Coordinates of C-alpha atoms and ligand atoms in Angstrom, one line a residue:
M874 CA 54.4 31.3 50.8
D875 CA 55.9 34.2 48.9
L876 CA 53.5 36.6 50.5
L877 CA 54.4 35.3 53.9
L878 CA 58.0 35.7 53.1
K879 CA 57.5 39.3 51.9
D880 CA 55.7 40.2 55.1
A881 CA 58.4 38.5 57.1
A882 CA 61.1 40.3 55.3
E883 CA 59.3 43.7 55.8
N884 CA 58.9 43.0 59.5
L885 CA 62.6 42.2 59.8
T886 CA 63.7 45.3 58.1
C887 CA 61.6 47.3 60.6
L888 CA 63.4 45.7 63.5
G889 CA 66.5 47.2 65.1
P890 CA 69.7 45.2 65.2
D891 CA 69.1 44.3 68.9
S892 CA 66.0 42.4 67.9
L893 CA 67.7 40.3 65.3
S894 CA 67.5 36.6 66.0
M895 CA 70.6 34.5 66.6
R896 CA 71.1 32.1 63.7
I897 CA 73.4 29.3 64.7
G898 CA 74.7 26.7 62.3
L899 CA 75.9 23.3 63.7
S900 CA 77.9 20.7 61.9
G901 CA 80.0 17.7 63.0
P902 CA 81.0 14.2 62.2
P903 CA 78.7 11.3 62.8
G904 CA 78.9 10.1 66.4
A905 CA 79.8 13.6 67.8
G906 CA 76.4 13.6 69.6
K907 CA 74.8 16.4 67.6
S908 CA 71.2 15.4 68.3
T909 CA 71.7 14.9 72.0
F910 CA 73.6 18.2 72.2
I911 CA 70.9 20.1 70.3
E912 CA 68.2 18.6 72.5
K913 CA 69.9 19.5 75.7
F914 CA 71.1 22.9 74.5
G915 CA 67.7 23.7 73.1
K916 CA 66.1 22.8 76.4
H917 CA 68.6 25.0 78.2
L918 CA 67.7 27.9 76.0
T919 CA 63.9 27.4 76.3
G920 CA 64.4 27.2 80.1
C921 CA 66.0 30.6 79.9
G922 CA 62.9 32.0 78.1
H923 CA 64.1 31.7 74.5
R924 CA 62.1 30.3 71.6
V925 CA 64.1 27.9 69.6
A926 CA 63.7 26.6 66.1
V927 CA 65.7 23.7 64.8
L928 CA 66.0 23.2 61.1
A929 CA 67.8 20.3 59.6
V930 CA 69.6 20.3 56.3
D931 CA 70.1 16.8 55.0
P932 CA 71.0 16.7 51.3
S933 CA 70.5 12.9 51.3
S934 CA 66.8 13.5 52.1
A935 CA 66.4 15.0 48.6
T936 CA 67.2 11.6 47.0
T937 CA 65.5 9.4 49.6
G938 CA 62.4 11.5 49.6
G939 CA 62.5 12.5 53.2
S940 CA 64.6 12.7 56.3
I941 CA 66.2 9.3 56.8
L942 CA 66.4 10.0 60.5
G943 CA 63.1 10.4 62.3
D944 CA 63.7 13.8 63.7
K945 CA 60.9 13.5 66.2
T946 CA 62.6 10.6 67.9
R947 CA 66.0 12.2 67.7
M948 CA 65.0 15.0 70.0
P949 CA 62.1 13.7 72.1
E950 CA 62.1 16.3 74.8
L951 CA 62.5 19.3 72.6
T952 CA 59.8 18.1 70.2
V953 CA 57.2 18.4 72.9
D954 CA 58.5 21.7 74.3
P955 CA 56.0 24.4 73.4
S956 CA 58.8 26.9 73.0
A957 CA 60.6 24.9 70.4
Y958 CA 59.9 24.0 66.8
I959 CA 61.8 21.2 65.0
R960 CA 61.6 20.8 61.2
P961 CA 63.2 17.8 59.6
S962 CA 65.1 18.3 56.4
P963 CA 62.8 19.2 53.5
A964 CA 62.8 16.8 50.6
R965 CA 62.6 19.3 47.7
G966 CA 64.8 18.7 44.8
H967 CA 68.5 18.6 45.2
L968 CA 70.8 20.4 47.6
G969 CA 69.9 23.7 46.0
G970 CA 66.2 23.1 46.7
V971 CA 66.9 22.0 50.3
T972 CA 69.0 25.0 51.1
R973 CA 66.6 27.4 49.5
S974 CA 63.7 26.2 51.5
T975 CA 65.8 26.3 54.6
N976 CA 66.8 29.9 53.9
E977 CA 63.1 30.7 53.6
A978 CA 62.2 28.7 56.7
I979 CA 64.8 30.8 58.8
V980 CA 63.0 34.0 57.9
L981 CA 59.6 32.5 58.6
C982 CA 60.7 31.1 62.0
E983 CA 62.0 34.6 62.9
A984 CA 58.8 36.2 61.9
A985 CA 56.9 33.7 64.1
G986 CA 58.9 34.8 67.1
Y987 CA 61.7 32.3 67.4
D988 CA 64.7 34.2 68.6
V989 CA 67.2 31.4 68.3
V990 CA 67.3 29.5 65.0
I991 CA 69.6 26.4 64.9
V992 CA 70.4 25.1 61.4
E993 CA 71.9 21.6 61.7
T994 CA 73.6 19.8 58.9
V995 CA 72.9 16.1 58.7
G996 CA 74.9 14.0 56.4
V997 CA 78.0 15.1 54.7
G998 CA 79.0 17.0 51.6
Q999 CA 78.3 20.5 50.5
S1000 CA 75.7 21.2 53.1
E1001 CA 78.2 22.6 55.7
I1002 CA 79.3 25.3 53.2
S1003 CA 75.7 26.2 52.4
V1004 CA 74.8 26.4 56.1
A1005 CA 77.8 28.5 57.0
D1006 CA 76.4 31.0 54.5
M1007 CA 73.0 31.1 56.2
V1008 CA 74.0 31.8 59.8
D1009 CA 75.5 34.3 62.1
L1010 CA 77.6 31.8 64.0
F1011 CA 78.9 28.5 62.6
G1012 CA 79.8 25.9 65.3
L1013 CA 81.6 22.6 64.8
I1014 CA 80.7 19.8 67.2
I1015 CA 83.2 17.1 67.8
A1016 CA 83.6 14.2 70.2
P1017 CA 86.8 13.6 72.1
A1018 CA 89.4 11.9 69.8
G1019 CA 91.7 9.1 70.7
G1020 CA 94.7 10.5 68.9
D1021 CA 96.0 13.9 68.2
E1022 CA 94.6 14.0 64.7
L1023 CA 91.8 16.4 63.8
Q1024 CA 89.3 13.5 63.4
G1025 CA 89.8 13.4 59.6
L1026 CA 87.6 16.5 59.4
K1027 CA 87.7 18.4 56.1
K1028 CA 90.1 21.2 56.8
G1029 CA 87.8 23.7 55.2
I1030 CA 85.1 23.1 57.9
V1031 CA 87.5 24.0 60.7
E1032 CA 88.5 27.1 58.9
M1033 CA 84.8 28.1 58.4
C1034 CA 83.8 27.8 62.0
D1035 CA 83.4 30.5 64.6
M1036 CA 83.4 28.1 67.6
V1037 CA 84.5 24.6 68.3
I1038 CA 82.4 22.5 70.7
V1039 CA 83.9 19.4 72.2
N1040 CA 80.9 17.3 73.3
K1041 CA 81.0 14.3 75.6
S1042 CA 83.3 16.0 78.1
D1043 CA 82.2 13.8 80.9
G1044 CA 83.1 10.6 82.9
D1045 CA 85.8 8.4 81.3
L1046 CA 85.9 10.7 78.2
L1047 CA 86.9 13.8 80.2
P1048 CA 90.8 13.4 79.8
A1049 CA 90.4 12.7 76.0
A1050 CA 88.1 15.7 75.8
M1051 CA 90.7 17.9 77.5
R1052 CA 93.4 16.7 75.1
T1053 CA 91.1 17.3 72.1
Q1054 CA 90.4 20.8 73.3
A1055 CA 94.1 21.5 73.6
D1056 CA 94.8 20.0 70.1
Y1057 CA 92.2 22.3 68.5
L1058 CA 93.3 25.3 70.4
S1059 CA 96.9 24.9 69.3
S1060 CA 95.9 24.2 65.7
L1061 CA 93.7 27.2 65.6
K1062 CA 96.3 29.5 67.2
Y1063 CA 97.9 30.2 63.8
A1064 CA 94.6 30.4 61.8
R1065 CA 93.9 33.7 60.2
P1066 CA 91.0 35.3 62.1
R1067 CA 87.8 35.5 60.1
W1068 CA 86.4 38.3 62.2
R1069 CA 88.0 41.4 63.8
D1070 CA 88.7 40.8 67.5
W1071 CA 87.4 37.3 67.5
R1072 CA 89.5 34.2 68.2
V1073 CA 87.7 30.9 67.7
P1074 CA 87.2 29.4 71.1
V1075 CA 87.2 25.7 71.8
L1076 CA 84.7 24.9 74.5
R1077 CA 84.0 21.6 76.3
V1078 CA 80.4 20.5 77.1
S1079 CA 78.6 17.5 78.1
S1080 CA 75.1 16.8 76.8
V1081 CA 74.6 14.2 79.5
T1082 CA 75.4 16.3 82.6
C1083 CA 74.7 19.6 80.8
E1084 CA 78.0 21.0 82.1
G1085 CA 79.4 23.8 79.9
L1086 CA 76.1 24.7 78.3
E1087 CA 75.7 27.9 80.2
K1088 CA 79.2 29.0 79.4
L1089 CA 78.7 28.1 75.8
W1090 CA 75.6 30.3 75.5
A1091 CA 77.5 33.1 77.3
T1092 CA 80.3 32.8 74.7
M1093 CA 77.8 32.8 71.9
T1094 CA 76.1 35.9 73.2
S1095 CA 79.4 37.7 73.6
Y1096 CA 80.3 36.8 70.0
R1097 CA 77.0 38.1 68.9
K1098 CA 77.5 41.3 70.8
L1099 CA 80.9 41.9 69.3
M1100 CA 79.6 41.1 65.8
L1101 CA 76.7 43.5 66.3
T1102 CA 78.5 46.4 67.8
S1103 CA 81.4 46.2 65.2
G1104 CA 78.9 46.1 62.4
Q1105 CA 80.2 42.7 61.2
L1106 CA 77.0 40.9 61.8
L1107 CA 74.9 43.1 59.5
Q1108 CA 77.8 43.0 57.0
R1109 CA 77.8 39.2 57.2
R1110 CA 74.1 39.0 56.6
R1111 CA 74.2 41.4 53.7
E1112 CA 77.0 39.4 52.1
Q1113 CA 75.0 36.2 52.6
Q1114 CA 71.9 37.8 51.0
R1115 CA 74.1 38.5 47.9
T1116 CA 75.6 35.0 47.9
W1117 CA 72.1 33.5 48.0
L1118 CA 70.8 35.8 45.3
H1119 CA 73.7 34.6 43.1
S1120 CA 73.1 31.0 44.0
H1121 CA 69.4 31.1 43.3
L1122 CA 70.0 32.9 40.0
Q1123 CA 72.5 30.4 38.9
E1124 CA 70.1 27.6 39.6
A1125 CA 67.2 29.4 37.9
V1126 CA 69.3 30.2 34.8
M1127 CA 70.5 26.6 34.6
T1128 CA 67.0 25.2 34.9
E1129 CA 65.8 27.6 32.2
F1130 CA 68.8 26.6 30.0
M1131 CA 68.1 22.9 30.4
N1132 CA 64.4 23.3 29.7
T1133 CA 64.9 25.2 26.5
G1134 CA 64.2 23.1 23.4
G1135 CA 66.8 20.3 23.2
M1136 CA 69.5 22.0 25.2
A1137 CA 69.8 19.1 27.7
A1138 CA 70.6 16.8 24.8
V1139 CA 73.1 19.3 23.3
L1140 CA 74.8 19.6 26.6
A1141 CA 75.0 15.8 27.0
D1142 CA 76.6 15.5 23.6
M1143 CA 79.0 18.3 24.4
E1144 CA 80.0 16.6 27.7
K1145 CA 81.0 13.5 25.7
K1146 CA 83.2 15.7 23.4
V1147 CA 84.8 17.4 26.3
S1148 CA 85.5 14.1 28.1
A1149 CA 87.1 12.8 24.9
G1150 CA 89.3 15.8 24.6
I1151 CA 87.8 16.8 21.2
V1152 CA 86.6 20.2 22.5
T1153 CA 88.0 22.3 25.4
P1154 CA 85.6 23.1 28.2
G1155 CA 85.8 26.8 27.4
N1156 CA 85.0 26.4 23.8
A1157 CA 82.2 24.0 24.6
C1158 CA 80.7 26.5 26.9
D1159 CA 80.9 29.3 24.2
E1160 CA 79.2 27.0 21.7
L1161 CA 76.5 26.0 24.1
V1162 CA 75.7 29.7 25.0
L1163 CA 75.6 30.5 21.3
K1164 CA 73.2 27.7 20.5
Y1165 CA 71.0 28.7 23.4
K1166 CA 70.9 32.3 22.2
Q1167 CA 69.9 31.1 18.7
L1168 CA 67.1 29.1 20.1
L1169 CA 65.8 32.1 22.0
K1170 CA 65.5 34.2 18.8
Ligands
GTP705 N1 79.0 10.4 77.4 C1 78.3 11.1 76.5 N2 77.7 10.5 75.5 C2 77.0 11.4 74.7 C3 77.0 12.8 74.8 N3 76.2 13.3 73.8 C4 75.8 12.2 73.0 N4 76.3 11.1 73.6 C5 76.1 9.7 73.0 O1 76.7 9.6 71.7 C6 76.0 8.8 70.8 C7 75.7 9.6 69.5 O2 74.8 10.6 69.8 P1 73.7 11.3 68.8 O3 73.1 12.4 69.5 O4 72.9 10.2 68.2 O5 74.6 12.0 67.7 P2 75.3 11.7 66.3 O6 75.8 10.4 66.2 O7 76.1 12.9 66.0 O8 74.1 11.7 65.3 P3 73.2 12.7 64.6 O9 72.9 13.8 65.6 O10 72.0 12.0 64.3 O11 73.9 13.3 63.5 C8 74.7 8.4 71.6 O12 74.9 7.1 72.1 C9 74.6 9.4 72.7 O13 74.0 8.9 73.9 C10 77.7 13.3 75.9 O14 77.7 14.6 76.1 N5 78.3 12.5 76.7

């Protein structure tokens, strides 16, 4: 695996910016129609000659020992498409393990010739934040809302996204979809732009009629073009590399710490003292590091 990754990384550094793949992250509340959307959008892209990989990040799979949702049945048409590859969420360790193997899988998929890599978050929690740190474009998928509220979405997610996609913009839901689009547009109007010259668009699509998919892809490609020509895409990827290095290092150091003779028990004891207010968290940390260093001598 490591050798494969090394080869893949070397191949990627040989490629010019134009041959970089498009990494798209997608997140959205349950019921937004994510699977249906990815299936139809993926088919649209393979129909245009692209090779599409779909990777799911489901932190709950780490505790249940596998993807709770049978990914094969979630996207039946895309699964059998020779130009597409769907990988369910890996069940390796906790969120850190799941995200690390997803990061590696992105690079492998690109080396295997997939020019569009979609990373989907399944379930809720920290995964959206991790996924936003892996991709070139982070999209939020929502369904038409009844009221004018932002569907109880965590505010942070809206702030992180580069594009909002209002799915189910069809039939009886069309008027509500238009209202939702207007609500998001007005709430995003005053948001601080994350990227130079890019205002977060709110696009309506239907995964049933496939309306809006072409325009969505055109918007994604113009975003990519802007990010590439302005140098922001490469800058974003470089920053992400550093973020991941730090995240992997933190995890590795913590594992090392916990596996060093009795430190897990010392930490558990210290947690009790901190909870009881006997020691401050800062002092507890200093004591733990000191103890750890003594053990290493
Ligand atoms: N009318 C309409 N219904 C849709 C559309 N997309 C999805 N649906 C329906 O919405 C429901 C939920 O869709 P799913 O694709 O399972 O999406 P989800 O609930 O976000 O679940 P996950 O993708 O598994 O996270 C299903 O009954 C779909 O048929 C659409 O564009 N229009």
